[in-house]
Structures are given as C-alpha cells and as structure tokens.
Amino acid sequence: MSQITSPERTLLVNAVAAAIRAPSMHNTQPWHFHIHDGGLDVLADPARQLHVADPHGWAVRLACGAAIFNARLAFAVAGRPVAVALLPQPDQPDLLACLTPGPPRPPTPRETALYRAIGRRYSNRHPLRAEPVPASSRAELIRAARKEGARLRLLPDQQSLAVVAGLVHTADATLNRDPAYRDELAQWSHRDPHSTDGVALDAAGPGPEPHDLLTMRTFGTGNRRAGRDFESEPLIGILVTAADALHDQLAAGQALEHVLLSATENQLAVSMFSQPIEVPTARDQLRAIVGDTPQMVLRIGYGLPGYPTARRPVADVLDG
C-alpha cells in the first residue's frame, strides 16, 4: 500500500465530510467509506438498511449515489476532480464505487456553487408557499438530472398531479397496514434533538391529515396546528432512469443530489416521497405514467427557512 500524505488524507476526509451530508430514507445514513492508495471507496452499510421499507437495498444505493455526488464536488472544488468507477458486483455487494483523484484543474463556478449548497440542503416537510417556480429554475433542475444520466419529469397539469398524489396516498396506506413497517418508522423517528441519525421531531414537519393532497409520512409529530395546511397545487417532479440495474440506482442517487443542490442554490425547498417506489404495484403504475423507471417523487417550491438534520461524525463512517 502506498503512503498517503497529510494533504492527500485531508482531501479524502473532506470528501467524506461532504458525502455524509447526502439525504437517505429516514436519515439512516447507510454508508461507509474506506481510504486506500489515495482513493476513496464508497460502501453500503447493510446494518443501516431498512429491511421492511427497503428489502432489496434500492434506497441504500440511492443514498450512496447521492453521497458519491457530494464527494465528487468536494474533490472538484479542491482542484482534484475524480474518476468514478461504479463497482457493485455479486461477490462484493457492499462495495459500490471507487473515487480516484485525477489531474489537477480549477473548479468551475457551477461546481463551487453546488458545493456551497451542500451545507444548506435539507428536506423541507413543511407547507410551501403558493408562489410558482419560474421556468428558468425548472429548466435548471431538468438539466441537473440529465447531466447525471437521469431525467426529471415535471407533471404538466392538475390531472396528472391528482393521479400521482393518489398513488402516493395508496402506497402510504399499504405500507402503514404492516405493523413491522410502522415499528421500523418509529425506530427512526426521534424526539431527541441531539440524535445523530433518524428524523428529529423539529425536522419531521406537520402530521398528515386526511384532506392533504400528498400524504407525508408520520414521524410521530401528532396533529398539526390550524392554518398549517399544505399547498393545493405543488410542483411535482418524478426522477426516472431508463433501467433499474444497480448502476442505474447509483446514477439516480447522483442525479437526485444534483437536483436537490440545484434547487437549494435557487432558494427552492424540496421534500421527497418514496412510498410509491417502495410498493411494487404503485411503482408499476407510476412507470406506466412516466414511461421510464421511477426512482423518486419530489415536491418542489418555496418554503420557510429550515436547517439540515444531524449526521454521524466522519470518524464513525471512515476507515483506512
């Protein structure tokens, strides 16, 4: 093994610090990182997989893909953009990618702007304002997904919105009929603001009500205050890929984070709905609507300021 210099190690550690700011279902943070020979391996952490909501590891791979994108940005702004080898193999199922720093070059203004957005990005589960998202911002989000080999399909009208909202509602009801799912969700719903994982009470958003268009998950928030209804005409985007192999899911995760950071840079709030991805019949119906493999449903708009949820320390997720 070659000796890693102090500046090289600092570069790698900083990349991990950016990577762990990526989103993950219920903020489980299902990743691990390994430094070797000047490169950075990204691995899934099966101990943090949601075995009821995510039995096949789709959400783990999406989260790790998002972490890969953040790490790419950290390397880029340090002047050492990386080559990314996506490596899921049957004999090494947890090893997902290897990032190897390449020749030096200055970061682009776009890379710098997206990197600066990492620390400000968070999932906004609160009601959004009725202010429409301008066409320029919509186009930027679409470009961000396309840049990573995915597509963001924005719903064009109220009819399609109602259909997708119905799928979210039906999928959420299906999931909640399973006591094991409810127990798993409760396990990751925390009232302790000092927790370093899971969804804290102040980040959970208002509890769902029957009249809501889109069904939010219940993270133990209880009934909400009067006047805190959600918007009636949200902008909904569906992130899709052409196929659904392991590589496609890792690409979808990178596209998801590129979209989320682009939204953050444009002062937009985003929340994610994965219930119709978790329920196979709902996903099939969603696939019939969008014509490709759906990987995430996004609610996009303008909201009140918030803050990111906690993350585990870098030392807990890094070795080598």
mmCIF file of C-alpha atoms in Angstrom:
data_model
loop_
_atom_site.group_PDB
_atom_site.id
_atom_site.type_symbol
_atom_site.label_atom_id
_atom_site.label_comp_id
_atom_site.label_asym_id
_atom_site.label_seq_id
_atom_site.Cartn_x
_atom_site.Cartn_y
_atom_site.Cartn_z
ATOM 1 C CA MET A 1 0.000 0.000 0.000
ATOM 2 C CA SER A 2 1.395 3.406 -0.934
ATOM 3 C CA GLN A 3 1.890 6.032 1.720
ATOM 4 C CA ILE A 4 -0.824 8.705 1.819
ATOM 5 C CA THR A 5 0.484 12.187 2.529
ATOM 6 C CA SER A 6 -1.188 14.504 5.004
ATOM 7 C CA PRO A 7 -2.632 16.821 2.295
ATOM 8 C CA GLU A 8 -3.997 13.799 0.403
ATOM 9 C CA ARG A 9 -5.647 12.452 3.551
ATOM 10 C CA THR A 10 -7.158 15.869 4.287
ATOM 11 C CA LEU A 11 -8.598 15.897 0.770
ATOM 12 C CA LEU A 12 -10.148 12.455 1.276
ATOM 13 C CA VAL A 13 -11.527 13.258 4.730
ATOM 14 C CA ASN A 14 -13.072 16.482 3.429
ATOM 15 C CA ALA A 15 -14.736 14.494 0.661
ATOM 16 C CA VAL A 16 -16.275 12.150 3.237
ATOM 17 C CA ALA A 17 -17.441 15.149 5.296
ATOM 18 C CA ALA A 18 -19.314 16.373 2.211
ATOM 19 C CA ALA A 19 -20.578 12.899 1.290
ATOM 20 C CA ILE A 20 -22.321 12.313 4.618
ATOM 21 C CA ARG A 21 -24.494 15.397 4.077
ATOM 22 C CA ALA A 22 -26.394 13.440 1.396
ATOM 23 C CA PRO A 23 -30.043 12.504 2.011
ATOM 24 C CA SER A 24 -31.147 8.992 2.945
ATOM 25 C CA MET A 25 -34.515 7.426 3.716
ATOM 26 C CA HIS A 26 -35.389 8.200 7.364
ATOM 27 C CA ASN A 27 -31.875 9.704 7.642
ATOM 28 C CA THR A 28 -30.424 6.235 8.226
ATOM 29 C CA GLN A 29 -27.087 7.239 6.612
ATOM 30 C CA PRO A 30 -26.467 3.737 5.193
ATOM 31 C CA TRP A 31 -22.877 4.251 4.004
ATOM 32 C CA HIS A 32 -19.276 3.580 4.906
ATOM 33 C CA PHE A 33 -16.033 4.863 3.377
ATOM 34 C CA HIS A 34 -12.559 3.387 3.062
ATOM 35 C CA ILE A 35 -9.348 5.193 2.126
ATOM 36 C CA HIS A 36 -6.685 3.272 0.250
ATOM 37 C CA ASP A 37 -3.855 4.186 -2.115
ATOM 38 C CA GLY A 38 -5.045 7.775 -2.393
ATOM 39 C CA GLY A 39 -8.577 6.768 -3.440
ATOM 40 C CA LEU A 40 -11.903 6.575 -1.659
ATOM 41 C CA ASP A 41 -14.179 3.538 -1.657
ATOM 42 C CA VAL A 42 -17.903 4.044 -1.054
ATOM 43 C CA LEU A 43 -19.632 1.081 0.550
ATOM 44 C CA ALA A 44 -23.165 0.293 1.627
ATOM 45 C CA ASP A 45 -23.712 -0.335 5.320
ATOM 46 C CA PRO A 46 -26.193 -3.242 5.456
ATOM 47 C CA ALA A 47 -26.667 -2.738 9.198
ATOM 48 C CA ARG A 48 -28.442 0.530 8.371
ATOM 49 C CA GLN A 49 -30.664 -0.812 5.618
ATOM 50 C CA LEU A 50 -34.407 -0.527 6.212
ATOM 51 C CA HIS A 51 -35.314 -4.177 5.871
ATOM 52 C CA VAL A 52 -39.083 -3.565 5.760
ATOM 53 C CA ALA A 53 -39.291 -0.393 3.650
ATOM 54 C CA ASP A 54 -36.202 -1.227 1.556
ATOM 55 C CA PRO A 55 -35.777 -5.031 1.451
ATOM 56 C CA HIS A 56 -33.745 -5.010 -1.782
ATOM 57 C CA GLY A 57 -31.427 -2.084 -0.972
ATOM 58 C CA TRP A 58 -32.745 0.374 -3.568
ATOM 59 C CA ALA A 59 -32.863 3.236 -1.041
ATOM 60 C CA VAL A 60 -29.364 2.378 0.216
ATOM 61 C CA ARG A 61 -27.957 2.641 -3.300
ATOM 62 C CA LEU A 62 -29.834 5.882 -3.971
ATOM 63 C CA ALA A 63 -28.409 7.384 -0.763
ATOM 64 C CA CYS A 64 -24.894 6.202 -1.557
ATOM 65 C CA GLY A 65 -25.200 7.635 -5.064
ATOM 66 C CA ALA A 66 -26.113 10.996 -3.548
ATOM 67 C CA ALA A 67 -23.095 10.699 -1.232
ATOM 68 C CA ILE A 68 -20.893 9.990 -4.260
ATOM 69 C CA PHE A 69 -22.075 13.205 -5.912
ATOM 70 C CA ASN A 70 -21.237 15.278 -2.839
ATOM 71 C CA ALA A 71 -17.801 13.684 -2.637
ATOM 72 C CA ARG A 72 -17.248 14.447 -6.333
ATOM 73 C CA LEU A 73 -17.978 18.103 -5.645
ATOM 74 C CA ALA A 74 -15.561 18.184 -2.691
ATOM 75 C CA PHE A 75 -12.764 16.791 -4.839
ATOM 76 C CA ALA A 76 -13.617 19.184 -7.667
ATOM 77 C CA VAL A 77 -13.532 22.347 -5.545
ATOM 78 C CA ALA A 78 -10.183 21.201 -4.134
ATOM 79 C CA GLY A 79 -8.866 21.165 -7.697
ATOM 80 C CA ARG A 80 -8.698 17.347 -7.954
ATOM 81 C CA PRO A 81 -11.758 16.065 -9.830
ATOM 82 C CA VAL A 82 -12.211 12.309 -9.556
ATOM 83 C CA ALA A 83 -12.734 9.378 -11.842
ATOM 84 C CA VAL A 84 -15.708 7.364 -10.549
ATOM 85 C CA ALA A 85 -15.854 3.613 -11.037
ATOM 86 C CA LEU A 86 -19.229 2.146 -10.102
ATOM 87 C CA LEU A 87 -18.453 -1.319 -8.762
ATOM 88 C CA PRO A 88 -21.456 -3.267 -7.474
ATOM 89 C CA GLN A 89 -20.569 -6.921 -8.104
ATOM 90 C CA PRO A 90 -22.220 -10.157 -6.924
ATOM 91 C CA ASP A 91 -19.094 -11.169 -4.954
ATOM 92 C CA GLN A 92 -18.707 -7.722 -3.315
ATOM 93 C CA PRO A 93 -22.259 -6.415 -2.957
ATOM 94 C CA ASP A 94 -21.392 -3.685 -0.438
ATOM 95 C CA LEU A 95 -18.587 -2.078 -2.483
ATOM 96 C CA LEU A 96 -20.447 0.424 -4.654
ATOM 97 C CA ALA A 97 -17.849 2.818 -6.053
ATOM 98 C CA CYS A 98 -14.224 3.857 -6.054
ATOM 99 C CA LEU A 99 -13.311 7.534 -6.442
ATOM 100 C CA THR A 100 -9.786 8.240 -7.670
ATOM 101 C CA PRO A 101 -8.445 11.835 -7.835
ATOM 102 C CA GLY A 102 -7.295 12.802 -11.300
ATOM 103 C CA PRO A 103 -5.102 15.552 -12.737
ATOM 104 C CA PRO A 104 -5.448 18.985 -11.089
ATOM 105 C CA ARG A 105 -7.705 21.604 -12.618
ATOM 106 C CA PRO A 106 -9.508 24.669 -11.249
ATOM 107 C CA PRO A 107 -13.138 24.125 -10.189
ATOM 108 C CA THR A 108 -15.872 25.545 -12.361
ATOM 109 C CA PRO A 109 -18.199 28.224 -10.943
ATOM 110 C CA ARG A 110 -21.026 25.679 -11.101
ATOM 111 C CA GLU A 111 -19.106 23.122 -9.042
ATOM 112 C CA THR A 112 -18.272 25.761 -6.465
ATOM 113 C CA ALA A 113 -21.886 26.925 -6.199
ATOM 114 C CA LEU A 114 -23.227 23.386 -5.800
ATOM 115 C CA TYR A 115 -20.581 22.521 -3.219
ATOM 116 C CA ARG A 116 -21.516 25.567 -1.162
ATOM 117 C CA ALA A 117 -25.143 24.412 -1.251
ATOM 118 C CA ILE A 118 -24.340 21.070 0.424
ATOM 119 C CA GLY A 119 -24.410 22.504 3.929
ATOM 120 C CA ARG A 120 -27.700 24.340 3.298
ATOM 121 C CA ARG A 121 -29.638 21.470 1.720
ATOM 122 C CA TYR A 122 -32.321 19.780 3.775
ATOM 123 C CA SER A 123 -35.645 18.030 3.250
ATOM 124 C CA ASN A 124 -38.475 20.506 3.823
ATOM 125 C CA ARG A 125 -41.525 18.610 5.091
ATOM 126 C CA HIS A 126 -43.486 21.781 5.892
ATOM 127 C CA PRO A 127 -46.114 23.558 3.765
ATOM 128 C CA LEU A 128 -44.773 25.596 0.844
ATOM 129 C CA ARG A 129 -45.906 28.969 -0.434
ATOM 130 C CA ALA A 130 -48.253 29.220 -3.411
ATOM 131 C CA GLU A 131 -45.598 31.123 -5.396
ATOM 132 C CA PRO A 132 -44.902 29.309 -8.698
ATOM 133 C CA VAL A 133 -41.449 28.014 -9.572
ATOM 134 C CA PRO A 134 -40.166 30.019 -12.564
ATOM 135 C CA ALA A 135 -39.426 28.368 -15.882
ATOM 136 C CA SER A 136 -35.704 29.123 -15.589
ATOM 137 C CA SER A 137 -35.440 27.215 -12.312
ATOM 138 C CA ARG A 138 -37.460 24.305 -13.680
ATOM 139 C CA ALA A 139 -35.134 24.091 -16.678
ATOM 140 C CA GLU A 140 -32.086 24.085 -14.400
ATOM 141 C CA LEU A 141 -33.442 21.183 -12.358
ATOM 142 C CA ILE A 142 -34.172 19.221 -15.533
ATOM 143 C CA ARG A 143 -30.608 19.857 -16.777
ATOM 144 C CA ALA A 144 -29.170 18.738 -13.439
ATOM 145 C CA ALA A 145 -30.861 15.332 -13.672
ATOM 146 C CA ARG A 146 -29.911 14.909 -17.325
ATOM 147 C CA LYS A 147 -26.265 15.683 -16.513
ATOM 148 C CA GLU A 148 -26.158 12.520 -14.369
ATOM 149 C CA GLY A 149 -27.864 10.254 -16.881
ATOM 150 C CA ALA A 150 -31.373 10.502 -15.444
ATOM 151 C CA ARG A 151 -34.447 12.594 -16.241
ATOM 152 C CA LEU A 152 -36.691 14.780 -14.129
ATOM 153 C CA ARG A 153 -40.242 14.759 -15.434
ATOM 154 C CA LEU A 154 -42.282 17.661 -14.082
ATOM 155 C CA LEU A 155 -46.007 16.980 -14.013
ATOM 156 C CA PRO A 156 -47.709 19.192 -16.590
ATOM 157 C CA ASP A 157 -51.240 19.589 -15.223
ATOM 158 C CA GLN A 158 -53.676 19.047 -12.366
ATOM 159 C CA GLN A 159 -54.945 15.771 -13.787
ATOM 160 C CA SER A 160 -51.526 14.097 -13.709
ATOM 161 C CA LEU A 161 -50.871 15.640 -10.281
ATOM 162 C CA ALA A 162 -54.074 14.093 -8.941
ATOM 163 C CA VAL A 163 -53.132 10.667 -10.316
ATOM 164 C CA VAL A 164 -49.646 10.730 -8.788
ATOM 165 C CA ALA A 165 -50.977 12.077 -5.500
ATOM 166 C CA GLY A 166 -53.414 9.171 -5.443
ATOM 167 C CA LEU A 167 -50.550 6.721 -5.909
ATOM 168 C CA VAL A 168 -48.633 8.313 -3.035
ATOM 169 C CA HIS A 169 -51.712 8.058 -0.805
ATOM 170 C CA THR A 170 -52.450 4.443 -1.746
ATOM 171 C CA ALA A 171 -48.816 3.374 -1.334
ATOM 172 C CA ASP A 172 -48.558 5.082 2.056
ATOM 173 C CA ALA A 173 -51.741 3.354 3.243
ATOM 174 C CA THR A 174 -50.416 -0.006 2.014
ATOM 175 C CA LEU A 175 -47.154 0.450 3.890
ATOM 176 C CA ASN A 176 -48.860 1.520 7.108
ATOM 177 C CA ARG A 177 -51.039 -1.582 7.180
ATOM 178 C CA ASP A 178 -47.861 -3.526 8.025
ATOM 179 C CA PRO A 179 -47.060 -3.368 11.774
ATOM 180 C CA ALA A 180 -43.392 -4.101 11.011
ATOM 181 C CA TYR A 181 -43.246 -1.042 8.764
ATOM 182 C CA ARG A 182 -44.779 1.135 11.472
ATOM 183 C CA ASP A 183 -42.304 -0.196 14.019
ATOM 184 C CA GLU A 184 -39.376 0.478 11.687
ATOM 185 C CA LEU A 185 -40.577 4.015 11.002
ATOM 186 C CA ALA A 186 -40.977 4.657 14.727
ATOM 187 C CA GLN A 187 -37.442 3.383 15.337
ATOM 188 C CA TRP A 188 -36.051 6.158 13.133
ATOM 189 C CA SER A 189 -38.405 8.891 14.408
ATOM 190 C CA HIS A 190 -36.606 10.718 17.221
ATOM 191 C CA ARG A 191 -37.783 13.283 19.738
ATOM 192 C CA ASP A 192 -34.205 13.774 20.963
ATOM 193 C CA PRO A 193 -32.772 16.827 19.126
ATOM 194 C CA HIS A 194 -29.237 15.566 19.849
ATOM 195 C CA SER A 195 -29.603 12.344 17.822
ATOM 196 C CA THR A 196 -27.072 11.979 15.015
ATOM 197 C CA ASP A 197 -29.380 9.978 12.765
ATOM 198 C CA GLY A 198 -33.089 9.469 12.150
ATOM 199 C CA VAL A 199 -35.691 12.207 11.708
ATOM 200 C CA ALA A 200 -35.880 14.593 14.658
ATOM 201 C CA LEU A 201 -39.223 15.992 15.714
ATOM 202 C CA ASP A 202 -38.403 19.530 14.574
ATOM 203 C CA ALA A 203 -37.477 18.250 11.104
ATOM 204 C CA ALA A 204 -40.463 15.951 10.688
ATOM 205 C CA GLY A 205 -42.984 18.564 9.575
ATOM 206 C CA PRO A 206 -46.678 18.655 10.460
ATOM 207 C CA GLY A 207 -48.516 15.385 10.813
ATOM 208 C CA PRO A 208 -50.641 14.289 7.833
ATOM 209 C CA GLU A 209 -54.377 14.935 7.647
ATOM 210 C CA PRO A 210 -56.963 13.091 5.502
ATOM 211 C CA HIS A 211 -57.624 16.139 3.296
ATOM 212 C CA ASP A 212 -53.955 16.570 2.257
ATOM 213 C CA LEU A 213 -53.264 16.169 -1.450
ATOM 214 C CA LEU A 214 -49.929 14.447 -0.823
ATOM 215 C CA THR A 215 -49.511 12.036 2.070
ATOM 216 C CA MET A 216 -46.491 12.800 4.234
ATOM 217 C CA ARG A 217 -45.000 10.109 6.431
ATOM 218 C CA THR A 218 -45.882 10.176 10.102
ATOM 219 C CA PHE A 219 -42.713 10.735 12.132
ATOM 220 C CA GLY A 220 -44.518 11.000 15.462
ATOM 221 C CA THR A 221 -45.450 14.675 15.153
ATOM 222 C CA GLY A 222 -49.120 14.232 16.037
ATOM 223 C CA ASN A 223 -51.894 16.599 14.959
ATOM 224 C CA ARG A 224 -50.867 19.889 13.397
ATOM 225 C CA ARG A 225 -51.941 23.399 14.257
ATOM 226 C CA ALA A 226 -54.818 25.093 12.464
ATOM 227 C CA GLY A 227 -53.766 27.075 9.408
ATOM 228 C CA ARG A 228 -50.854 24.748 8.595
ATOM 229 C CA ASP A 229 -52.415 23.070 5.581
ATOM 230 C CA PHE A 230 -50.203 22.039 2.692
ATOM 231 C CA GLU A 231 -50.366 23.717 -0.701
ATOM 232 C CA SER A 232 -53.089 22.534 -3.084
ATOM 233 C CA GLU A 233 -51.080 22.742 -6.327
ATOM 234 C CA PRO A 234 -47.459 21.760 -5.620
ATOM 235 C CA LEU A 235 -44.899 21.362 -8.366
ATOM 236 C CA ILE A 236 -44.201 17.639 -8.570
ATOM 237 C CA GLY A 237 -41.242 16.083 -10.337
ATOM 238 C CA ILE A 238 -40.545 12.397 -10.882
ATOM 239 C CA LEU A 239 -36.906 11.373 -11.176
ATOM 240 C CA VAL A 240 -36.595 8.487 -13.636
ATOM 241 C CA THR A 241 -33.952 6.298 -15.238
ATOM 242 C CA ALA A 242 -34.102 4.214 -18.392
ATOM 243 C CA ALA A 243 -33.465 0.977 -16.460
ATOM 244 C CA ASP A 244 -33.245 -0.188 -12.858
ATOM 245 C CA ALA A 245 -29.972 -2.094 -12.516
ATOM 246 C CA LEU A 246 -27.646 -1.363 -9.594
ATOM 247 C CA HIS A 247 -25.686 1.116 -11.702
ATOM 248 C CA ASP A 248 -28.917 2.910 -12.626
ATOM 249 C CA GLN A 249 -29.843 3.307 -8.976
ATOM 250 C CA LEU A 250 -26.399 4.741 -8.146
ATOM 251 C CA ALA A 251 -26.754 7.126 -11.101
ATOM 252 C CA ALA A 252 -30.223 8.074 -9.870
ATOM 253 C CA GLY A 253 -28.774 8.936 -6.466
ATOM 254 C CA GLN A 254 -26.210 11.230 -8.054
ATOM 255 C CA ALA A 255 -28.907 12.827 -10.178
ATOM 256 C CA LEU A 256 -31.131 13.257 -7.133
ATOM 257 C CA GLU A 257 -28.451 15.123 -5.225
ATOM 258 C CA HIS A 258 -27.569 17.250 -8.260
ATOM 259 C CA VAL A 259 -31.239 18.240 -8.493
ATOM 260 C CA LEU A 260 -31.532 18.900 -4.745
ATOM 261 C CA LEU A 261 -28.423 21.073 -4.630
ATOM 262 C CA SER A 262 -29.553 22.964 -7.732
ATOM 263 C CA ALA A 263 -32.880 23.576 -6.014
ATOM 264 C CA THR A 264 -31.087 24.788 -2.884
ATOM 265 C CA GLU A 265 -28.995 27.185 -4.939
ATOM 266 C CA ASN A 266 -32.231 28.536 -6.456
ATOM 267 C CA GLN A 267 -33.723 29.090 -2.964
ATOM 268 C CA LEU A 268 -36.184 26.257 -3.528
ATOM 269 C CA ALA A 269 -37.408 23.775 -0.939
ATOM 270 C CA VAL A 270 -37.833 20.089 -1.747
ATOM 271 C CA SER A 271 -39.381 17.112 0.001
ATOM 272 C CA MET A 272 -39.222 13.518 -1.194
ATOM 273 C CA PHE A 273 -41.947 10.879 -1.470
ATOM 274 C CA SER A 274 -40.617 7.359 -1.931
ATOM 275 C CA GLN A 275 -43.755 5.473 -0.844
ATOM 276 C CA PRO A 276 -44.835 4.733 -4.457
ATOM 277 C CA ILE A 277 -41.322 3.442 -5.172
ATOM 278 C CA GLU A 278 -41.420 1.132 -2.135
ATOM 279 C CA VAL A 279 -44.708 -0.537 -3.151
ATOM 280 C CA PRO A 280 -44.213 -2.601 -6.358
ATOM 281 C CA THR A 281 -47.749 -2.188 -7.706
ATOM 282 C CA ALA A 282 -47.651 1.576 -7.196
ATOM 283 C CA ARG A 283 -44.249 1.752 -8.868
ATOM 284 C CA ASP A 284 -45.571 -0.164 -11.858
ATOM 285 C CA GLN A 285 -48.458 2.287 -12.168
ATOM 286 C CA LEU A 286 -46.087 5.223 -11.885
ATOM 287 C CA ARG A 287 -43.845 3.671 -14.537
ATOM 288 C CA ALA A 288 -46.831 3.458 -16.875
ATOM 289 C CA ILE A 289 -47.418 7.194 -16.405
ATOM 290 C CA VAL A 290 -43.839 8.424 -16.939
ATOM 291 C CA GLY A 291 -42.657 5.764 -19.404
ATOM 292 C CA ASP A 292 -39.410 5.066 -17.514
ATOM 293 C CA THR A 293 -38.326 3.613 -14.176
ATOM 294 C CA PRO A 294 -39.334 5.994 -11.347
ATOM 295 C CA GLN A 295 -36.714 6.473 -8.627
ATOM 296 C CA MET A 296 -38.183 9.320 -6.545
ATOM 297 C CA VAL A 297 -41.128 11.696 -6.376
ATOM 298 C CA LEU A 298 -40.210 15.288 -5.483
ATOM 299 C CA ARG A 299 -42.341 18.179 -4.197
ATOM 300 C CA ILE A 300 -40.684 21.484 -5.162
ATOM 301 C CA GLY A 301 -41.450 25.074 -4.227
ATOM 302 C CA TYR A 302 -40.717 27.974 -1.900
ATOM 303 C CA GLY A 303 -40.810 27.442 1.844
ATOM 304 C CA LEU A 304 -39.775 28.897 5.154
ATOM 305 C CA PRO A 305 -36.087 28.575 6.067
ATOM 306 C CA GLY A 306 -35.007 25.454 7.900
ATOM 307 C CA TYR A 307 -31.802 23.624 8.647
ATOM 308 C CA PRO A 308 -30.187 20.266 7.863
ATOM 309 C CA THR A 309 -30.645 17.265 10.137
ATOM 310 C CA ALA A 310 -27.735 15.890 12.152
ATOM 311 C CA ARG A 311 -25.141 13.488 10.781
ATOM 312 C CA ARG A 312 -22.875 10.969 12.418
ATOM 313 C CA PRO A 313 -19.239 12.060 12.828
ATOM 314 C CA VAL A 314 -16.848 11.329 9.960
ATOM 315 C CA ALA A 315 -14.832 9.073 12.274
ATOM 316 C CA ASP A 316 -17.835 6.756 12.618
ATOM 317 C CA VAL A 317 -18.098 6.093 8.892
ATOM 318 C CA LEU A 318 -14.473 6.196 7.685
ATOM 319 C CA ASP A 319 -11.596 3.760 7.943
ATOM 320 C CA GLY A 320 -8.257 3.313 6.218
#
